[in-house]
mmCIF file of C-alpha atoms in Angstrom:
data_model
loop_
_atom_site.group_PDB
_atom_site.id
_atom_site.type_symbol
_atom_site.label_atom_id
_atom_site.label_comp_id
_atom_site.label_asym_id
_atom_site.label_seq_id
_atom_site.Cartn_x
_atom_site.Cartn_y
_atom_site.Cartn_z
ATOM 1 C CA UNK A 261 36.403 11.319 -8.137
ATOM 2 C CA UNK A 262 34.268 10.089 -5.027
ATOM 3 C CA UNK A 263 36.541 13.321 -3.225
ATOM 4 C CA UNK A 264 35.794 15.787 -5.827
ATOM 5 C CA UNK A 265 32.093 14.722 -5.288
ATOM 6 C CA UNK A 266 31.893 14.708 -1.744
ATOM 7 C CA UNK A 267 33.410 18.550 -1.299
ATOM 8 C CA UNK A 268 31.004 19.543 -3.937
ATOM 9 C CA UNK A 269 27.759 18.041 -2.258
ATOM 10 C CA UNK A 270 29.469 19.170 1.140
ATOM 11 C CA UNK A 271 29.399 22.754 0.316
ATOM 12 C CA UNK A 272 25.825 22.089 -1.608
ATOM 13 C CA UNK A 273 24.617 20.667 1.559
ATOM 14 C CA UNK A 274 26.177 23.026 3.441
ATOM 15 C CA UNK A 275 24.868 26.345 1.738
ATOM 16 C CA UNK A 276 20.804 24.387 1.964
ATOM 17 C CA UNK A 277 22.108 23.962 5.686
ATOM 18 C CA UNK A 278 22.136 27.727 6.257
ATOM 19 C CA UNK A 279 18.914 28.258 4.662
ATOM 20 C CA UNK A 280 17.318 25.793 6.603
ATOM 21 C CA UNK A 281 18.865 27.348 10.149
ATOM 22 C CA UNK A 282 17.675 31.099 8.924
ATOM 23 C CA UNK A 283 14.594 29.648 8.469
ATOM 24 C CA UNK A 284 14.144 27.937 11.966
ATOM 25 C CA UNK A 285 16.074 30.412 13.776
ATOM 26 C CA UNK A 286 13.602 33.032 12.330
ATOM 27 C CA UNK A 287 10.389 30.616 13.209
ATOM 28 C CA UNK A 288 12.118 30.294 16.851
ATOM 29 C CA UNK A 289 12.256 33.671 17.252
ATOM 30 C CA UNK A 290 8.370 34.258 16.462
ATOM 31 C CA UNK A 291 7.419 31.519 18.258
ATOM 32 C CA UNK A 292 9.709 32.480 21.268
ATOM 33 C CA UNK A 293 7.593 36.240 21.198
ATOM 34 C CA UNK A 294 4.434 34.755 20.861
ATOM 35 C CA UNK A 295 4.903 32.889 23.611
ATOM 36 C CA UNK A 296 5.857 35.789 25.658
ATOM 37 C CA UNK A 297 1.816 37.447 25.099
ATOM 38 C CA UNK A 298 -0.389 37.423 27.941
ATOM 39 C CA UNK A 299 -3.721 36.941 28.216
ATOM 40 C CA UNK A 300 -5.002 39.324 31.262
ATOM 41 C CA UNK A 301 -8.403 38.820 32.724
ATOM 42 C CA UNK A 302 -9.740 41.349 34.929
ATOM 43 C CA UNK A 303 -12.679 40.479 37.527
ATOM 44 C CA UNK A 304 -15.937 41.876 38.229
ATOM 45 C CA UNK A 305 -15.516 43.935 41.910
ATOM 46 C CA UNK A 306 -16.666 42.065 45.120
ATOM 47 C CA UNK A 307 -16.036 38.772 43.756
ATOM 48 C CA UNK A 308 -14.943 36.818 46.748
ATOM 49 C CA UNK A 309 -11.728 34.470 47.186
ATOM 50 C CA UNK A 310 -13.136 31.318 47.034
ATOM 51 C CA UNK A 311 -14.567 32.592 43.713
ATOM 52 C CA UNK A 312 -11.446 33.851 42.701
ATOM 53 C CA UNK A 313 -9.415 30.263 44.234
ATOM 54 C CA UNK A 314 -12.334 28.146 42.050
ATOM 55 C CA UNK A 315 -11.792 30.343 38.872
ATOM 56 C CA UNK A 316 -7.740 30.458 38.938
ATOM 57 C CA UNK A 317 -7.912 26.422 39.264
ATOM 58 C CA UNK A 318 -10.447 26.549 36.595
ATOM 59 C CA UNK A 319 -8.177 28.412 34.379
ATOM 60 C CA UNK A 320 -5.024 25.871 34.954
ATOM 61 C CA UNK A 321 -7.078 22.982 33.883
ATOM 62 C CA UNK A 322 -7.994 24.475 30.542
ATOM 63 C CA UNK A 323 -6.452 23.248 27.476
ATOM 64 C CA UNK A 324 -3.347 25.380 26.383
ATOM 65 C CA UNK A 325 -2.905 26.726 29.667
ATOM 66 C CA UNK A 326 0.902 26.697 30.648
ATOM 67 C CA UNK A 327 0.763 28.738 33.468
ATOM 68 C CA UNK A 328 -1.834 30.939 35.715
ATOM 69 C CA UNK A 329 -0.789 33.909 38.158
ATOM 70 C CA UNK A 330 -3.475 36.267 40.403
ATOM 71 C CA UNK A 331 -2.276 39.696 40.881
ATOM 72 C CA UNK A 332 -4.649 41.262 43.445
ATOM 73 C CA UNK A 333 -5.944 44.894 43.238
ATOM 74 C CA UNK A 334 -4.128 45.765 46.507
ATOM 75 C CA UNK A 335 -0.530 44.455 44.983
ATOM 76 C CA UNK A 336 -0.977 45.757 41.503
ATOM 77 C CA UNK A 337 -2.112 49.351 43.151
ATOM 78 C CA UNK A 338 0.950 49.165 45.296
ATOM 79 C CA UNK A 339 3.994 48.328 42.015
ATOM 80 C CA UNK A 340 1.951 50.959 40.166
ATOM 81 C CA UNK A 341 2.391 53.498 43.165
ATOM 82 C CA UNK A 342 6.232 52.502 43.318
ATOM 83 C CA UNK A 343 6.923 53.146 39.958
ATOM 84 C CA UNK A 344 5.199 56.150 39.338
ATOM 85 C CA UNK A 345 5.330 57.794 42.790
ATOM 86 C CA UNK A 346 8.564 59.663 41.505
ATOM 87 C CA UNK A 347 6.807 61.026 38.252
ATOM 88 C CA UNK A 348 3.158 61.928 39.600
ATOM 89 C CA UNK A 349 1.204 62.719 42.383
ATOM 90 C CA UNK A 350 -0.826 60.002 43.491
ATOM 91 C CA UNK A 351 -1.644 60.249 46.866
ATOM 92 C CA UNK A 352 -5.150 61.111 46.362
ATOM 93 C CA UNK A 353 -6.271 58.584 44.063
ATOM 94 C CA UNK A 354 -8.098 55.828 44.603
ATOM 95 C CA UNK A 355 -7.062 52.573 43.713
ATOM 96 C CA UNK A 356 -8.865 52.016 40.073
ATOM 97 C CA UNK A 357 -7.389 48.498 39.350
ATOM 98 C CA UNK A 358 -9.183 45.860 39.553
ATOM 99 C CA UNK A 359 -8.756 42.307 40.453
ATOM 100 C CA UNK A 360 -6.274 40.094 37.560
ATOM 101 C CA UNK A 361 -5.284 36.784 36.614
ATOM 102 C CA UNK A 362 -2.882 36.347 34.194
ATOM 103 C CA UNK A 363 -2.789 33.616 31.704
ATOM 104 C CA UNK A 364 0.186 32.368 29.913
ATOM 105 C CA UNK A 365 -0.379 29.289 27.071
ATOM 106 C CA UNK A 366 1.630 27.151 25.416
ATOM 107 C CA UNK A 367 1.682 28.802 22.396
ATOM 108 C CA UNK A 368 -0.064 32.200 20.763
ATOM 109 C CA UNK A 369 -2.832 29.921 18.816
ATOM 110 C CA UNK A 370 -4.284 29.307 22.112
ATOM 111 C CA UNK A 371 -5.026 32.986 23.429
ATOM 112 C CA UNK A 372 -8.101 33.918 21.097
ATOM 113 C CA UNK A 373 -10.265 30.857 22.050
ATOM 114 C CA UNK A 374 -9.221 30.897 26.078
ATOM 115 C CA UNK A 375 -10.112 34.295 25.735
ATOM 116 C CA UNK A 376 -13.399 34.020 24.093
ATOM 117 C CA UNK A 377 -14.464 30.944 27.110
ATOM 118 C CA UNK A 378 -12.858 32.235 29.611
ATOM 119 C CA UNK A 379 -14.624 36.080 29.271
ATOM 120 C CA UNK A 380 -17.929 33.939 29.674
ATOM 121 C CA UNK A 381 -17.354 33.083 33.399
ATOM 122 C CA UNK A 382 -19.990 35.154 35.885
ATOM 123 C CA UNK A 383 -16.778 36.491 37.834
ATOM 124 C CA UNK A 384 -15.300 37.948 34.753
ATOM 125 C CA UNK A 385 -15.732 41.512 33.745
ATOM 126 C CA UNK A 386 -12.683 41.498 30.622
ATOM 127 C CA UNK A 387 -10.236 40.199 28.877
ATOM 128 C CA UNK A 388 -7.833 41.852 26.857
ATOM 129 C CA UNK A 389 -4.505 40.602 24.762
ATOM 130 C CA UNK A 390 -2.115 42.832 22.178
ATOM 131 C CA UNK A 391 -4.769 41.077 19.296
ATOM 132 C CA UNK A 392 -2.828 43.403 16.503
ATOM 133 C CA UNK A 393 0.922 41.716 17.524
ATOM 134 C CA UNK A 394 -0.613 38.376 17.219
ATOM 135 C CA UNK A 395 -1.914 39.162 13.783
ATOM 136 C CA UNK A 396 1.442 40.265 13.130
ATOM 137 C CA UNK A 397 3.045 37.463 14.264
ATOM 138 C CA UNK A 398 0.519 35.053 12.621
ATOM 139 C CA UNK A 399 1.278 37.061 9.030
ATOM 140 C CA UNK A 400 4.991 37.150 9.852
ATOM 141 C CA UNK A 401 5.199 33.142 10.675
ATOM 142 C CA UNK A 402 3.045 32.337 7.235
ATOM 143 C CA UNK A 403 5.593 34.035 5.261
ATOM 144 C CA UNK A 404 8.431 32.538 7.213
ATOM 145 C CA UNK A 405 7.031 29.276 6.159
ATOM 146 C CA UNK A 406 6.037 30.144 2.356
ATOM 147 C CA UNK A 407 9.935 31.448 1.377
ATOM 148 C CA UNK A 408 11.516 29.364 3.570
ATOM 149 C CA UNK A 409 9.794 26.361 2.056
ATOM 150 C CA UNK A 410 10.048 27.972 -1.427
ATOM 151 C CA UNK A 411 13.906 28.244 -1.016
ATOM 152 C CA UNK A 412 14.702 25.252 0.652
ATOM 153 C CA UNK A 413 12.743 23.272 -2.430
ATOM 154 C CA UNK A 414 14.716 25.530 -4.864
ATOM 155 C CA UNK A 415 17.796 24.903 -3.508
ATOM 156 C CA UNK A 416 16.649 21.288 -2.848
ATOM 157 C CA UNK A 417 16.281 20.967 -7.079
ATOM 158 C CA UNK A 418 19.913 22.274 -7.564
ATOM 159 C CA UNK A 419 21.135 20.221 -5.246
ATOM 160 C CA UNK A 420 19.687 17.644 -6.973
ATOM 161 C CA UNK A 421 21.156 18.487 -10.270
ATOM 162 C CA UNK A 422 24.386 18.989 -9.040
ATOM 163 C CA UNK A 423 24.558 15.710 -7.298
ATOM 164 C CA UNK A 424 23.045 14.034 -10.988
ATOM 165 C CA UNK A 425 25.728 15.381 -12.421
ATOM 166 C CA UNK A 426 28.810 14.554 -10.009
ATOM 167 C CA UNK A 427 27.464 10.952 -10.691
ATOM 168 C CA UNK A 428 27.345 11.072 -13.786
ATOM 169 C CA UNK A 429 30.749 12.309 -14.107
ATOM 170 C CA UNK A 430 32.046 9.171 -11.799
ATOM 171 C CA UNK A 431 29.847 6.792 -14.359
ATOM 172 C CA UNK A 432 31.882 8.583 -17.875
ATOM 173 C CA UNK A 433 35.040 7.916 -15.912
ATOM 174 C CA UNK A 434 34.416 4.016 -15.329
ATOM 175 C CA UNK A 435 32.709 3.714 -18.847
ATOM 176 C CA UNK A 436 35.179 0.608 -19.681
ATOM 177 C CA UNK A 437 34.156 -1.782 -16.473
ATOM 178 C CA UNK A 438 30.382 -0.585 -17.590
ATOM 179 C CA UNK A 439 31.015 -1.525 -20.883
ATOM 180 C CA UNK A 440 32.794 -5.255 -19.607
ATOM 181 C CA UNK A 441 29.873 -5.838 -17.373
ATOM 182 C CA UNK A 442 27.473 -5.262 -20.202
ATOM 183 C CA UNK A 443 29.343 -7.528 -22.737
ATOM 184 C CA UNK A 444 29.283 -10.031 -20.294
ATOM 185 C CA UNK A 445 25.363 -9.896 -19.992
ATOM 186 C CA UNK A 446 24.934 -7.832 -16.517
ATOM 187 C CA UNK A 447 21.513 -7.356 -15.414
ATOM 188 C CA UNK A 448 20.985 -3.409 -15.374
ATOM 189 C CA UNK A 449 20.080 -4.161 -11.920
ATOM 190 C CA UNK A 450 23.589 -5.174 -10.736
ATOM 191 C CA UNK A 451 25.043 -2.598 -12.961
ATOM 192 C CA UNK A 452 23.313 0.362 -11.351
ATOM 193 C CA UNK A 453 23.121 -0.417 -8.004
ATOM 194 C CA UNK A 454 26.783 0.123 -6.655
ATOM 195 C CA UNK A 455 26.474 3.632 -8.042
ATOM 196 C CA UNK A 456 23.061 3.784 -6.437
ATOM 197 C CA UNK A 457 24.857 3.007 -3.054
ATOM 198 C CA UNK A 458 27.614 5.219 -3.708
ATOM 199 C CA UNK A 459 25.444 8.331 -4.880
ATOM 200 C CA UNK A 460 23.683 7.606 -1.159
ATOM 201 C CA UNK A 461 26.448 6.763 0.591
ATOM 202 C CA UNK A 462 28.283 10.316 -0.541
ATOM 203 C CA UNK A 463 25.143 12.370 0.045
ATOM 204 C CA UNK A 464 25.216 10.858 3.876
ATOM 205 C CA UNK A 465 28.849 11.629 4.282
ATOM 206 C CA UNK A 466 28.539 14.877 2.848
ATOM 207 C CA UNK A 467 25.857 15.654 5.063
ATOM 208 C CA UNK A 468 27.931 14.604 7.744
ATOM 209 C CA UNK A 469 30.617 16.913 7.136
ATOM 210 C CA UNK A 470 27.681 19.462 6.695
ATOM 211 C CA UNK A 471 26.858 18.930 10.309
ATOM 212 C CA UNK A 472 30.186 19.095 12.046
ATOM 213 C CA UNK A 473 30.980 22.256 9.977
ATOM 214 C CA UNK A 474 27.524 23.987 11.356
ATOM 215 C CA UNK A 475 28.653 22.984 15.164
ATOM 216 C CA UNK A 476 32.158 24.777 14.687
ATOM 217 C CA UNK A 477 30.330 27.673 13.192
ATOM 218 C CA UNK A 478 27.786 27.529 15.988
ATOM 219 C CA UNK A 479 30.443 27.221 18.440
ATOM 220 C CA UNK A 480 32.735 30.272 17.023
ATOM 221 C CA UNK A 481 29.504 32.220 17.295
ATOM 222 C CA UNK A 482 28.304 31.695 20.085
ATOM 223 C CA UNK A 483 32.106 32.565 21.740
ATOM 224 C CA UNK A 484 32.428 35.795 19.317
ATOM 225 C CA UNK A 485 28.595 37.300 19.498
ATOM 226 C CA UNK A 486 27.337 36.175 22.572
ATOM 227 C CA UNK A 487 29.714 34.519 24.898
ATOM 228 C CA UNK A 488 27.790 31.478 25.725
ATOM 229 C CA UNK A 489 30.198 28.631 27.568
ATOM 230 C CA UNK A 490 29.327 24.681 26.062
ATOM 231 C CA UNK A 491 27.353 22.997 25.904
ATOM 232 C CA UNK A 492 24.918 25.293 25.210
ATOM 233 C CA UNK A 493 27.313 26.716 22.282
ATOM 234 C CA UNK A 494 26.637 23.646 20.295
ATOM 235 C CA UNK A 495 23.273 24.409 19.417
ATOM 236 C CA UNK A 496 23.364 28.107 19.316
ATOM 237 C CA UNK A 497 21.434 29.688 17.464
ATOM 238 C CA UNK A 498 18.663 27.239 17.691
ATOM 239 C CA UNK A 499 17.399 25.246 20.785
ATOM 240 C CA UNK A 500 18.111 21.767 20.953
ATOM 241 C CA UNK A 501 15.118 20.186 19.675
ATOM 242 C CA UNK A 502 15.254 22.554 16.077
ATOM 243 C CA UNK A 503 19.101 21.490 16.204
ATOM 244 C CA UNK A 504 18.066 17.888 16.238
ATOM 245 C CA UNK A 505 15.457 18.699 13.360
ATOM 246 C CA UNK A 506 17.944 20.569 11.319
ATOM 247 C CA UNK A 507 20.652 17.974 11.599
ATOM 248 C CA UNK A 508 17.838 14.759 11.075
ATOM 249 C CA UNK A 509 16.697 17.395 7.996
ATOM 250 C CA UNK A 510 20.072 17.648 6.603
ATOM 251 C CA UNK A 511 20.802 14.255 6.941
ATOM 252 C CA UNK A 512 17.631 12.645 5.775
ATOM 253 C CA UNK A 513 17.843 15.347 2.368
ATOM 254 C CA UNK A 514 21.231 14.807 1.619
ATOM 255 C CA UNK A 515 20.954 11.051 1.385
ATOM 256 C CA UNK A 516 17.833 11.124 -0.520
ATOM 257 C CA UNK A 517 19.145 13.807 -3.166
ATOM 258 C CA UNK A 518 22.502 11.119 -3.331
ATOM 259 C CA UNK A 519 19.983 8.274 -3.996
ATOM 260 C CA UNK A 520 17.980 10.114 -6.469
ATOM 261 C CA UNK A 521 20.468 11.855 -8.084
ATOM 262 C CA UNK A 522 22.024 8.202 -8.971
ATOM 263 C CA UNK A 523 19.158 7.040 -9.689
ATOM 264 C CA UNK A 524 18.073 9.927 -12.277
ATOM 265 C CA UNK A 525 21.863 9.825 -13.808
ATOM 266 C CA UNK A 526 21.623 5.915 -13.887
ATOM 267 C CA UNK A 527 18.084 5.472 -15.741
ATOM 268 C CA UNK A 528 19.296 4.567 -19.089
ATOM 269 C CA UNK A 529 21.582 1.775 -18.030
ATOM 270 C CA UNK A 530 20.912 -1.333 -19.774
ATOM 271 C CA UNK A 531 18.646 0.606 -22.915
ATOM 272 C CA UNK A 532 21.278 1.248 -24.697
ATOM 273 C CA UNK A 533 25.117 1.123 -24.762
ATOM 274 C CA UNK A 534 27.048 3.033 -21.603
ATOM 275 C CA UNK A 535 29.991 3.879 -24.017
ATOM 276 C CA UNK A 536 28.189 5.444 -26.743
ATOM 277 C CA UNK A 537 25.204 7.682 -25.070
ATOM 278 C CA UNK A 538 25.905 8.279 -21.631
#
């Protein structure tokens, strides 16, 4: 019985498992875009370089900052001649760009209230960012989280019932020793808590076995989509910190659904007699 229920949690565990890495891999990917945005601020004209030295180390110091790089008119004049030298004529033009740094943060929340400080600064004519993909991005993430956190409580409930039920099952089949320890007086205490242990016990191991079968399919993935060599193949698709926090997840649910699920099929021990109502 304690086999039958273990393969049946696995695969429970296992099928809330690949919810739960759609889900991150999907909030990776936003967050890996987002991350990608650029917050460009162009200067006023004449402003000199110890201005421009005092603003970029400004700039770094600010809070969400991750990283801070000055393009000056001269070099940006002279990639936009290269690349487009071959399409138009150019020659003749004078140089219209002016004067950028550009801001990357540590994550897209930042860019709207840098922006807004930083656009304050005397040597600052503008700054501009794609505002409409961040919207995007910000909608896109909030529905992420909303079905993602939807499903995963769904499937979170079934698993639940399931689990209540595999115990429940394993109680029926050891009615008689139930029955003996009640005879004999048994606190319902001492009757329910080896089940208790097992329930938790089999959600753990199941989870277990949820785990090792998400590194092989991680693993054949990575080798058959995008030929990526270990270790790195281990965590594919996730990084290793969402890996960690899908595995602690997993781990820390399936437990708690064993324990509960025990506990919920175990509540009526001791109120009346195990061989007549369970």
């Amino acid at each position: 019985m304690a086999i039958a229920s273990t393969i049946s949690i696995s695969f429970t565990m296992i099928i809330f498992g690949l919810i739960l890495m759609l889900f991150l891999s999907l909030f990776q990917a936003s967050t890996k875009i987002g991350d990608q945005v650029e917050l460009l601020v162009f200067l006023k004209d004449n402003v000199s370089a110890q201005d421009i030295n005092g603003l970029v180390g400004t700039i770094s110091n600010m809070e969400g900052v991750s990283s801070v790089e000055y393009v000056s008119k001269h070099d940006a004049w002279e990639k936009f001649k290269k690349y487009f030298q071959s399409k138009i004529n150019i020659s003749d033009i004078k140089n219209p760009l002016p004067d950028t740094i550009k801001v990357r943060t540590k994550g897209p929340d930042y860019i709207a209230g840098l922006s807004k400080v930083i656009s304050q600064f005397p040597q600052v004519d503008e700054t501009r960012y794609p505002q409409q993909l961040l919207n995007a991005l910000n909608v896109m993430v909030q529905r992420i989280t909303l079905i993602g956190s939807l499903l995963l409580i769904g499937f979170a409930l079934a698993s639940l019932v399931v689990i209540s039920s595999t115990i429940k099952v394993s109680v029926l089949a050891r009615r008689e020793e139930l029955e003996i320890l009640e005879l004999v007086g048994a606190e319902p205490n001492f009757i329910r808590m080896p089940y208790i242990l097992e329930g938790s016990f089999i959600g753990l191991f199941s989870s277990l076995l949820a785990i090792f079968f998400f590194i092989f399919l991680s693993i054949f993935l990575s080798f058959a989509i995008v030929n990526i060599n270990p270790p790195w193949s281990f965590f594919w698709p996730l990084n290793t910190s969402l890996w960690i926090l899908m595995c602690f997840i997993i781990v820390l649910t399936g437990t708690f659904i064993g324990f509960l699920g025990s506990f919920i099929s175990l509540r009526n021990v001791g109120k009346f007699s195990v061989t007549k109502d369970f």
